[in-house]
Coordinates of C-alpha atoms and ligand atoms in Angstrom, one line a residue:
M39 CA -55.4 9.3 -36.6
A40 CA -54.3 11.0 -39.9
T41 CA -51.0 10.0 -41.2
Q42 CA -48.2 11.8 -39.3
T43 CA -45.5 13.9 -41.0
L44 CA -42.1 13.7 -39.3
L45 CA -38.9 15.7 -39.9
V46 CA -35.9 13.5 -39.6
T47 CA -32.8 15.6 -39.4
G48 CA -29.4 14.1 -40.5
G49 CA -31.3 11.5 -42.7
A50 CA -28.5 11.3 -45.3
G51 CA -26.0 10.0 -42.7
F52 CA -25.6 6.5 -41.4
I53 CA -28.3 6.0 -38.8
G54 CA -30.5 8.6 -40.4
S55 CA -30.7 6.9 -43.9
N56 CA -31.4 3.6 -42.3
L57 CA -34.2 5.3 -40.2
V58 CA -35.7 6.9 -43.2
R59 CA -35.8 3.6 -45.1
F60 CA -37.3 1.9 -42.0
L61 CA -40.0 4.5 -41.6
L62 CA -41.0 4.4 -45.3
A63 CA -41.0 0.5 -45.4
E64 CA -42.5 -0.2 -42.1
T65 CA -44.9 2.7 -41.2
D66 CA -47.3 4.9 -43.0
V67 CA -45.8 8.2 -41.9
R68 CA -44.6 11.0 -44.4
V69 CA -40.9 11.9 -44.0
V70 CA -39.2 15.2 -44.5
T71 CA -35.5 14.7 -44.5
L72 CA -33.4 17.7 -43.5
D73 CA -29.6 17.2 -44.1
A74 CA -26.8 19.7 -44.7
L75 CA -24.9 17.0 -46.7
T76 CA -21.6 17.6 -44.9
Y77 CA -18.8 15.3 -45.5
A78 CA -20.8 12.6 -43.5
G79 CA -23.9 13.0 -45.4
N80 CA -24.4 11.1 -48.7
L81 CA -27.3 11.3 -50.9
S82 CA -26.7 7.9 -52.4
N83 CA -27.5 6.5 -48.9
L84 CA -31.1 7.5 -49.7
A85 CA -31.2 6.4 -53.4
D86 CA -34.0 4.1 -53.0
C87 CA -36.1 6.6 -50.9
L88 CA -35.8 9.7 -53.2
D89 CA -38.8 8.8 -55.4
S90 CA -41.2 7.8 -52.6
P91 CA -44.3 10.0 -52.7
R92 CA -44.1 9.9 -48.9
H93 CA -40.6 11.4 -48.7
T94 CA -39.2 14.9 -49.3
F95 CA -35.4 15.6 -49.1
V96 CA -34.3 19.0 -48.2
R97 CA -30.7 20.1 -48.2
G98 CA -30.0 22.6 -45.4
S99 CA -28.9 23.1 -41.9
I100 CA -30.6 22.7 -38.6
T101 CA -28.9 25.8 -37.5
S102 CA -31.0 27.8 -40.0
A103 CA -33.9 29.1 -38.0
D104 CA -35.9 30.4 -41.0
L105 CA -35.4 27.3 -43.0
V106 CA -36.4 25.2 -40.1
A107 CA -39.5 27.2 -39.2
H108 CA -40.5 27.2 -42.8
L109 CA -40.3 23.4 -43.2
L110 CA -42.3 22.9 -40.0
Q111 CA -45.0 25.2 -41.2
A112 CA -45.1 24.1 -45.0
H113 CA -45.2 20.4 -44.2
R114 CA -47.2 20.7 -41.2
V115 CA -44.8 18.5 -39.3
D116 CA -46.2 16.6 -36.4
G117 CA -42.9 15.4 -34.8
I118 CA -39.0 15.8 -35.0
L119 CA -36.5 13.1 -34.9
N120 CA -33.1 14.9 -34.4
L121 CA -30.2 12.7 -35.7
A122 CA -28.2 15.6 -37.4
A123 CA -24.9 15.9 -35.8
E124 CA -21.1 16.1 -36.1
S125 CA -20.6 12.5 -34.8
H126 CA -17.0 11.5 -34.9
V127 CA -14.9 11.7 -31.6
D128 CA -11.6 11.9 -33.3
R129 CA -12.7 14.9 -35.5
S130 CA -14.0 16.6 -32.2
I131 CA -10.5 16.4 -30.7
L132 CA -9.0 18.1 -33.8
G133 CA -11.7 20.8 -34.1
P134 CA -14.5 21.1 -31.4
R135 CA -16.2 24.3 -32.6
V136 CA -18.4 22.8 -35.3
F137 CA -19.6 20.3 -32.8
V138 CA -20.9 23.1 -30.6
E139 CA -22.4 24.8 -33.6
T140 CA -24.3 21.7 -34.9
N141 CA -24.9 19.6 -31.9
V142 CA -25.7 22.4 -29.4
E143 CA -26.8 25.4 -31.4
G144 CA -28.6 23.3 -34.1
T145 CA -30.5 21.3 -31.4
L146 CA -31.4 24.7 -29.7
T147 CA -32.7 26.1 -33.1
L148 CA -34.8 23.0 -33.6
L149 CA -36.2 23.1 -30.1
C150 CA -37.2 26.8 -30.5
A151 CA -38.8 26.2 -33.9
A152 CA -40.6 23.1 -32.7
R153 CA -42.0 25.0 -29.7
A154 CA -43.2 27.9 -31.8
A155 CA -44.8 25.7 -34.3
G156 CA -46.4 23.5 -31.8
V157 CA -44.8 20.3 -32.8
R158 CA -46.3 17.4 -30.8
R159 CA -43.1 15.5 -30.1
F160 CA -39.4 16.0 -30.3
L161 CA -37.1 12.9 -30.1
Q162 CA -33.4 13.8 -29.4
V163 CA -31.0 11.0 -30.7
S164 CA -28.3 11.1 -28.2
T165 CA -25.4 8.7 -27.2
D166 CA -24.2 6.5 -24.3
E167 CA -20.9 8.6 -24.6
V168 CA -22.6 11.3 -22.4
Y169 CA -22.0 9.1 -19.5
G170 CA -18.3 8.9 -19.8
S171 CA -16.3 5.8 -19.2
L172 CA -17.1 2.5 -17.1
G173 CA -14.7 0.5 -15.2
P174 CA -14.6 -3.2 -15.6
T175 CA -18.2 -3.9 -14.3
G176 CA -21.5 -2.2 -14.3
A177 CA -23.5 -0.6 -17.1
F178 CA -25.0 2.8 -18.0
R179 CA -28.6 3.4 -17.2
E180 CA -30.9 6.4 -17.6
G181 CA -30.0 7.8 -14.3
T182 CA -26.3 7.5 -14.6
P183 CA -24.7 11.0 -14.1
L184 CA -23.5 12.6 -17.2
A185 CA -19.7 12.8 -17.4
P186 CA -18.7 13.4 -21.1
N187 CA -15.0 13.2 -21.8
S188 CA -14.6 14.3 -25.4
P189 CA -15.6 17.5 -27.2
Y190 CA -18.2 15.3 -29.1
S191 CA -19.8 13.8 -26.1
A192 CA -19.8 17.1 -24.2
S193 CA -21.7 18.7 -27.1
K194 CA -24.3 15.9 -27.2
A195 CA -24.6 16.2 -23.4
S196 CA -25.2 19.9 -23.8
A197 CA -27.9 19.3 -26.3
D198 CA -29.5 16.7 -24.0
L199 CA -29.6 19.3 -21.2
L200 CA -31.3 21.8 -23.5
V201 CA -33.9 19.2 -24.4
R202 CA -34.5 18.5 -20.8
A203 CA -34.8 22.2 -20.0
F204 CA -37.5 22.7 -22.8
H205 CA -39.5 19.8 -21.3
Q206 CA -39.2 21.1 -17.7
T207 CA -39.7 24.8 -18.5
Y208 CA -42.0 24.9 -21.5
G209 CA -43.7 21.5 -21.0
M210 CA -42.6 20.5 -24.4
D211 CA -43.1 16.7 -25.2
T212 CA -39.6 15.5 -25.5
V213 CA -38.0 12.0 -25.5
T214 CA -34.1 11.4 -25.4
T215 CA -32.5 8.2 -26.5
R216 CA -28.9 7.2 -25.6
C217 CA -27.6 4.5 -27.7
S218 CA -24.3 2.6 -27.9
N219 CA -22.1 1.9 -30.9
N220 CA -24.1 1.1 -34.2
Y221 CA -22.8 -0.8 -37.1
G222 CA -24.3 -1.7 -40.5
P223 CA -24.7 -0.4 -44.0
C224 CA -23.9 3.2 -45.1
Q225 CA -21.6 4.0 -42.1
F226 CA -18.9 6.5 -43.0
P227 CA -15.5 4.7 -43.2
E228 CA -13.9 6.8 -40.6
K229 CA -15.6 4.8 -37.8
L230 CA -14.1 1.6 -36.6
I231 CA -16.0 -1.2 -38.4
P232 CA -16.2 0.3 -41.9
L233 CA -12.7 1.7 -41.8
M234 CA -11.4 -1.7 -40.9
I235 CA -13.4 -3.5 -43.7
L236 CA -12.1 -0.9 -46.2
R237 CA -8.5 -1.2 -45.2
A238 CA -8.6 -4.9 -44.8
R239 CA -10.1 -5.4 -48.2
Q240 CA -7.3 -3.4 -49.7
G241 CA -4.5 -5.3 -47.6
Q242 CA -3.6 -2.2 -45.6
S243 CA -2.7 -2.2 -41.9
L244 CA -5.5 -1.7 -39.4
P245 CA -4.7 0.9 -36.9
V246 CA -5.8 -0.2 -33.5
Y247 CA -5.6 2.5 -30.8
G248 CA -3.7 1.8 -27.5
D249 CA -3.9 -1.9 -26.4
G250 CA -7.0 -2.6 -28.3
L251 CA -8.8 -3.7 -25.2
N252 CA -11.4 -0.8 -25.0
V253 CA -14.9 -2.0 -24.9
R254 CA -17.9 -1.0 -26.9
D255 CA -21.4 -2.4 -26.8
W256 CA -22.3 -3.0 -30.4
L257 CA -25.9 -2.7 -31.8
Y258 CA -26.9 -3.4 -35.4
V259 CA -28.3 -0.2 -36.9
R260 CA -31.7 -1.6 -37.8
D261 CA -32.2 -2.5 -34.0
H262 CA -31.5 1.1 -33.2
C263 CA -34.1 2.3 -35.7
T264 CA -36.8 -0.2 -34.2
A265 CA -35.9 1.2 -30.8
L266 CA -36.1 4.8 -31.9
W267 CA -39.6 4.1 -33.3
A268 CA -40.7 2.5 -30.1
A269 CA -39.4 5.5 -28.1
Y270 CA -41.0 8.0 -30.5
T271 CA -44.4 6.3 -30.7
R272 CA -44.8 4.9 -27.0
G273 CA -42.1 6.6 -24.9
Q274 CA -43.1 8.7 -21.9
A275 CA -42.9 12.5 -22.3
G276 CA -39.8 13.8 -20.8
A277 CA -38.2 10.3 -20.5
V278 CA -34.7 9.2 -21.3
Y279 CA -34.2 5.7 -22.7
T280 CA -30.8 4.0 -23.0
I281 CA -30.5 1.7 -26.0
G282 CA -27.9 -1.2 -26.4
G283 CA -27.3 -4.6 -27.8
G284 CA -26.0 -6.3 -24.7
C285 CA -23.0 -7.1 -26.9
E286 CA -19.7 -6.0 -25.3
K287 CA -16.6 -6.5 -27.4
T288 CA -13.0 -5.3 -27.2
N289 CA -11.9 -3.5 -30.3
L290 CA -9.5 -6.3 -31.0
E291 CA -12.3 -8.8 -30.9
V292 CA -14.2 -6.7 -33.5
V293 CA -11.1 -6.3 -35.8
R294 CA -10.3 -10.1 -35.5
A295 CA -14.0 -10.9 -36.5
I296 CA -13.7 -8.6 -39.6
L297 CA -10.4 -10.2 -40.6
Q298 CA -11.9 -13.7 -40.2
A299 CA -15.0 -12.6 -42.3
L300 CA -12.7 -11.3 -45.0
D301 CA -10.2 -14.2 -44.7
R302 CA -7.3 -11.8 -44.1
P303 CA -4.2 -12.4 -41.7
E304 CA -4.0 -10.9 -38.2
S305 CA -0.7 -9.5 -39.2
L306 CA -2.4 -6.5 -40.7
I307 CA -3.3 -5.3 -37.2
E308 CA -1.1 -2.4 -36.2
F309 CA -1.3 -0.9 -32.7
V310 CA -1.0 2.9 -32.9
A311 CA -1.1 5.8 -30.5
D312 CA -4.1 6.0 -28.3
R313 CA -6.9 8.5 -28.7
P314 CA -6.6 11.2 -26.1
G315 CA -9.1 10.8 -23.3
H316 CA -10.1 7.5 -24.9
D317 CA -13.2 6.0 -22.9
R318 CA -12.3 2.5 -21.7
R319 CA -15.6 0.8 -21.6
Y320 CA -19.2 1.4 -22.7
A321 CA -22.0 -1.0 -21.6
I322 CA -25.8 -0.4 -21.6
D323 CA -28.5 -1.6 -19.4
A324 CA -31.5 -1.3 -21.7
S325 CA -34.1 -2.8 -19.3
R326 CA -36.2 0.3 -19.1
L327 CA -36.8 0.1 -23.0
R328 CA -37.4 -3.6 -22.7
D329 CA -39.8 -3.5 -19.7
E330 CA -41.7 -0.4 -20.7
L331 CA -41.8 -0.6 -24.4
G332 CA -41.1 -4.2 -25.1
W333 CA -38.0 -3.6 -27.3
R334 CA -35.5 -6.2 -28.0
P335 CA -32.5 -6.3 -30.5
A336 CA -33.3 -8.8 -33.3
V337 CA -29.7 -9.3 -34.8
D338 CA -26.9 -10.7 -32.9
F339 CA -23.3 -9.7 -33.5
D340 CA -22.2 -12.7 -35.5
A341 CA -25.1 -12.4 -38.0
G342 CA -24.8 -8.5 -38.0
I343 CA -21.1 -8.4 -38.7
A344 CA -21.4 -11.0 -41.5
E345 CA -24.3 -8.9 -43.1
T346 CA -22.3 -5.7 -42.7
V347 CA -19.1 -7.2 -44.2
R348 CA -21.3 -8.6 -47.1
W349 CA -22.9 -5.2 -47.6
Y350 CA -19.7 -3.4 -47.9
L351 CA -18.2 -6.1 -50.3
E352 CA -21.4 -5.8 -52.5
H353 CA -21.2 -2.1 -52.5
A354 CA -17.6 -1.6 -53.4
D355 CA -18.7 1.3 -55.6
W356 CA -20.1 3.1 -52.5
L357 CA -16.8 2.6 -50.6
T358 CA -14.7 3.7 -53.6
Q359 CA -17.1 6.8 -54.1
V360 CA -16.8 7.7 -50.5
A361 CA -13.1 7.0 -50.1
S362 CA -12.4 9.3 -53.3
G363 CA -14.8 12.1 -52.1
D364 CA -16.9 11.8 -55.3
Y365 CA -20.2 11.5 -53.4
L366 CA -19.8 15.0 -52.3
H367 CA -20.6 16.1 -55.8
A368 CA -23.7 13.7 -56.1
Y369 CA -26.3 16.4 -55.1
E370 CA -25.0 18.8 -57.7
Q371 CA -24.8 16.0 -60.3
L372 CA -28.4 14.9 -59.7
Y373 CA -30.0 18.3 -59.3
G374 CA -27.7 20.9 -60.9
P375 CA -25.6 23.7 -59.3
G376 CA -27.4 25.2 -56.4
G377 CA -30.0 22.3 -56.4
K378 CA -33.4 21.9 -57.8
A379 CA -36.5 23.7 -56.7
A380 CA -35.3 25.4 -53.6
R381 CA -33.0 22.5 -52.7
T382 CA -36.1 20.1 -52.3
V383 CA -36.1 16.7 -53.8
G384 CA -39.1 14.3 -54.1
G385 CA -42.4 14.2 -52.2
G386 CA -43.6 17.8 -51.9
T387 CA -45.8 19.7 -49.4
R388 CA -49.1 18.5 -48.6
Ligands
LIG1055 P1 -23.3 10.6 -39.3 O1 -22.2 11.4 -39.2 O2 -23.2 9.4 -40.2 O3 -24.5 11.5 -40.0 C1 -24.8 12.7 -39.5 C2 -25.7 13.5 -40.5 O4 -26.0 14.7 -40.0 C3 -24.9 13.5 -41.8 O5 -25.8 13.2 -43.0 C4 -24.7 15.1 -42.0 O6 -24.7 15.6 -43.3 C5 -25.9 15.6 -41.2 N1 -25.5 17.0 -40.6 C6 -24.4 17.4 -40.0 N2 -24.5 18.7 -39.7 C7 -25.8 19.1 -40.0 C8 -26.5 20.3 -39.9 N3 -26.0 21.4 -39.4 N4 -27.7 20.3 -40.5 C9 -28.3 19.2 -41.0 N5 -27.7 18.1 -41.1 C10 -26.4 18.0 -40.6 O7 -23.8 10.2 -37.9 P2 -24.6 8.9 -37.3 O8 -23.6 7.9 -36.9 O9 -25.6 8.5 -38.3 O10 -25.3 9.5 -36.1 C11 -26.6 10.1 -36.1 C12 -27.0 10.4 -34.7 O11 -26.9 9.4 -33.8 C13 -26.0 11.5 -34.1 O12 -26.8 12.6 -33.4 C14 -25.2 10.7 -33.2 O13 -24.7 11.6 -32.1 C15 -26.1 9.6 -32.7 N6 -25.5 8.3 -32.3 C16 -24.6 7.7 -33.2 C17 -24.2 6.4 -32.8 C18 -23.3 5.8 -33.8 O14 -22.8 4.6 -33.2 N7 -23.0 6.1 -34.9 C19 -24.5 5.8 -31.6 C20 -25.5 6.7 -30.8 C21 -25.9 7.9 -31.2
LIG1056 O1 -21.2 5.0 -28.3 C1 -21.8 5.6 -29.2 C2 -20.8 6.4 -30.2 O2 -20.1 5.4 -30.8 C3 -21.5 7.4 -31.0 O3 -22.1 8.4 -30.2 C4 -20.5 8.1 -31.9 O4 -21.2 8.9 -32.9 C5 -19.8 7.0 -32.7 O5 -18.9 7.6 -33.6 C6 -19.1 6.0 -31.9 O6 -18.1 6.5 -31.1 P1 -16.7 5.7 -30.9 O7 -15.7 6.7 -30.6 O8 -17.0 4.6 -29.9 O9 -16.6 5.0 -32.3 P2 -15.4 4.7 -33.3 O10 -15.8 3.9 -34.4 O11 -14.6 6.1 -33.7 O12 -14.4 3.9 -32.4 C7 -14.8 2.7 -31.8 C8 -13.6 2.1 -31.0 O13 -12.5 1.8 -31.9 C9 -13.0 3.2 -30.1 O14 -12.5 2.5 -28.8 C10 -11.9 3.8 -30.8 C11 -11.3 2.5 -31.5 N1 -10.7 2.9 -32.9 C12 -11.4 3.7 -33.7 C13 -10.8 4.0 -34.9 C14 -11.5 4.9 -36.0 C15 -9.5 2.3 -33.2 O15 -8.9 1.5 -32.4 N2 -9.0 2.5 -34.4 C16 -9.6 3.4 -35.4 O16 -9.0 3.6 -36.3

C-alpha cells in the first residue's frame, strides 16, 4: 500500500506533538499538522519535526470549513486523527463557549469535510471524562454510560456522539478513543503535573484542590501514542476503545512523588478550594484494547515521572518561555507577520 497521508489536528499541543514525533519516527506516514496555535499550542513542541520532508505544519482552525476542505484535497489526506481541542477543565468552568466552538463545532466541521472528501478513517481522540465520576470501586469501560460533569467533558461527549452519528448514519469509518490522564514532555503547565514541577522548582506553594484524595489513572504520553496508532491502524470501524495505564493515584500521591523527585519539602503543599463539580475518581479497564489489539503500556509511573521531571528540568528554557508567554510569538518570529506561504511550514503537497 502507498504511504498514507494523515491529518493530525492539535499537533502543536501536548499529546499532538508527541504523536507527530512518534509517527515520523516509528512509521512511514506523511503528516499534515493543523493547529490554531492557541495559548496551548506551541510550535517549539514540534521544533525537531518541522524540517522533516514527511511533515507539513499548517496554522489554522478546525472550525474553518474552507481550510479543512482545501487541506484534505491538496494533500490527498487518507485519514484524520483529531486531537485539536480546548482541553483544560478549569478553563471550561470559567468560560464554556469556546469549548463548544472548538470541541463540538470543530469536530462537526472535520466530520463533514472528511465525508465530502472520502477520507478513509476518522479517529476521534476523546477522554475518559465523558463517563463522569466513579465511586471507590469499578472502572470505566467502552459501554459505560456517558455522564459528563464539566463543560469540557460535556463538549467532548457531544463530539463523540456526532462521531457515532456519522458512523451510524453515513457509514463513515470512525474510531473513538477515550484515554485517562496523560503526563510527559511538552504538557502546558496549567495541568497538575507540569504545574507542580514548575512551582516546586521555584519553591512556590503547590495548590491541591479539596482534600487531595481525588484519583486519576495516569498514562505516560508515549503509551497513549502507541494506543492511538493501534486503534487507528487496527481498530474496528465504529468502535470505541478506552485507554489507561492501570495506574491509579491520588493527587496527593502524585504531588508527593514530584516533591521527592525534586528533593523539595512537603510543606510546599497548600490545600485550596475544591474545583466545582470535581470528579472524584477515574479508572480505566483497557481490556478491549489489550485483548483485541495487543496494546500494553510500556512505562510505569515511577519511571515515567522520573523521566518527566528530568525533561522539565533539562528544558527550563521551555518552561520559562511558556510561563512568560513568549512562545506565543514563536510563529511570527520564525515565519514573519501573517506567516510564510499561506501559513504552511515544511513538507509541502504531494
Ligand atoms: P492541549 O491543550 O495541550 O493541545 C490542544 C491543541 O489543540 C493545541 O495545540 C491548540 O493550539 C490546538 N487547538 C485548539 N483549538 C484549535 C482549533 N480550533 N483548531 C486547531 N487547533 C486547535 O491538549 P492535549 O492535552 O494535548 O489533548 C489533546 C487531545 O487529547 C484533546 O482532544 C483532549 O481532549 C484529549 N485528551 C487529553 C488527555 C490529557 O490527559 N491531556 C487525556 C485524554 C484525552
Ligand atoms: O482524564 C483525562 C483528562 O485529564 C483530559 O481529558 C483533560 O484534557 C486533562 O486536562 C485531564 O483532566 P484533569 O482535570 O483530570 O487534569 P488536571 O491536570 O487539570 O487535574 C488533575 C487532578 O489534579 C484533578 O483532580 C484536579 C487536581 N488539581 C489540578 C490542578 C491544575 C489540583 O489539585 N491542583 C491544581 O492546581
